[in-house]
Amino acid sequence: MCVLAGAQLALLVVLQPLHNRVAKWAELITVACNLLVVGSVQLAWWSLTVRDWIIDHDTFLVTLQFFSIALKELQFPAGPMGRACVP
C-alpha cells in the first residue's frame, strides 16, 4: 500500500504538465498526506504485530520453563518434603 502511494507520488511529479502548477501542488500535497496516513497505519499494524510476537514469545518461555520443571521432576522425583531430590 505504501509502495503504491509512493508510485502515485512519483508519477504525479514526472507526468503532471508544468503549466498547471496549482493543481499539481494540490495533488502532491494530497498524495503526501495519503502517504503519511498509510505509513502511520502500517507502523501501527507493525507495532501490534511485534507486540503480539513478544507476548507469544513470553508465553513460549513460560511453557518452556514449565516443561523444564516437569522434566526435572521426572528425572528426580519429589522427596518426602515435596522438593525434587536433585543430587
C-alpha positions as a printed Julia matrix, in Angstrom:
87×3 Matrix{Float64}:
  0.0     0.0     0.0
  2.79    2.39    0.93
  4.65    1.46   -2.26
  1.52    2.19   -4.3
  1.17    5.66   -2.77
  4.87    6.31   -3.4
  4.49    5.26   -7.04
  1.49    7.56   -7.39
  3.54   10.45   -5.99
  6.4     9.71   -8.41
  4.02    9.61  -11.39
  2.5    12.94  -10.38
  5.9    14.57  -10.2
  7.08   13.17  -13.56
  3.93   13.21  -15.69
  1.97   16.25  -14.46
  2.09   19.09  -17.01
  4.07   22.07  -15.83
  1.51   24.7   -16.93
 -0.96   23.59  -14.23
  1.22   24.2   -11.17
 -1.59   24.9    -8.7
 -3.38   21.62   -9.39
 -0.04   19.81   -9.37
  0.92   21.05   -5.92
 -2.58   20.42   -4.55
 -2.41   16.82   -5.76
  1.13   16.42   -4.46
  0.03   17.61   -1.02
 -2.98   15.25   -1.12
 -0.83   12.28   -2.11
  1.78   13.16    0.52
 -0.94   13.28    3.19
 -2.3     9.94    1.97
  1.21    8.51    2.1
  1.61    9.78    5.66
 -1.7     8.21    6.75
 -0.91    4.89    5.06
  2.56    4.88    6.62
  1.08    5.59   10.06
 -1.42    2.74    9.69
  1.33    0.37    8.58
  3.54    1.43   11.5
  0.67    0.86   13.93
 -0.01   -2.59   12.43
  3.69   -3.45   12.61
  3.91   -2.41   16.27
  0.85   -4.53   17.12
  2.41   -7.48   15.28
  5.67   -7.07   17.19
  3.75   -6.74   20.47
  1.83   -9.95   19.72
  5.1   -11.71   18.86
  6.63  -10.6    22.18
  3.56  -11.83   24.09
  3.72  -15.16   22.23
  7.48  -15.3    22.87
  6.9   -14.8    26.63
  4.21  -17.48   26.58
  6.67  -19.79   24.85
  9.32  -19.1    27.5
  6.86  -19.78   30.35
  5.81  -23.03   28.65
  9.46  -24.0    28.19
 10.14  -23.35   31.89
  7.11  -25.44   32.86
  8.3   -28.38   30.77
 11.82  -27.96   32.12
 10.49  -28.23   35.68
  8.29  -31.19   34.71
 11.27  -32.96   33.12
 13.34  -32.33   36.24
 10.53  -33.86   38.33
 10.53  -36.94   36.1
 14.29  -37.33   36.35
 14.45  -36.61   40.08
 11.1   -37.44   41.77
  9.96  -35.39   44.74
 11.25  -36.49   48.09
  9.33  -36.65   51.37
  9.48  -32.82   51.77
  7.85  -32.25   48.39
 11.0   -30.94   46.69
 12.86  -32.63   43.89
 15.81  -34.62   45.15
 18.48  -33.17   42.88
 21.88  -34.67   43.57
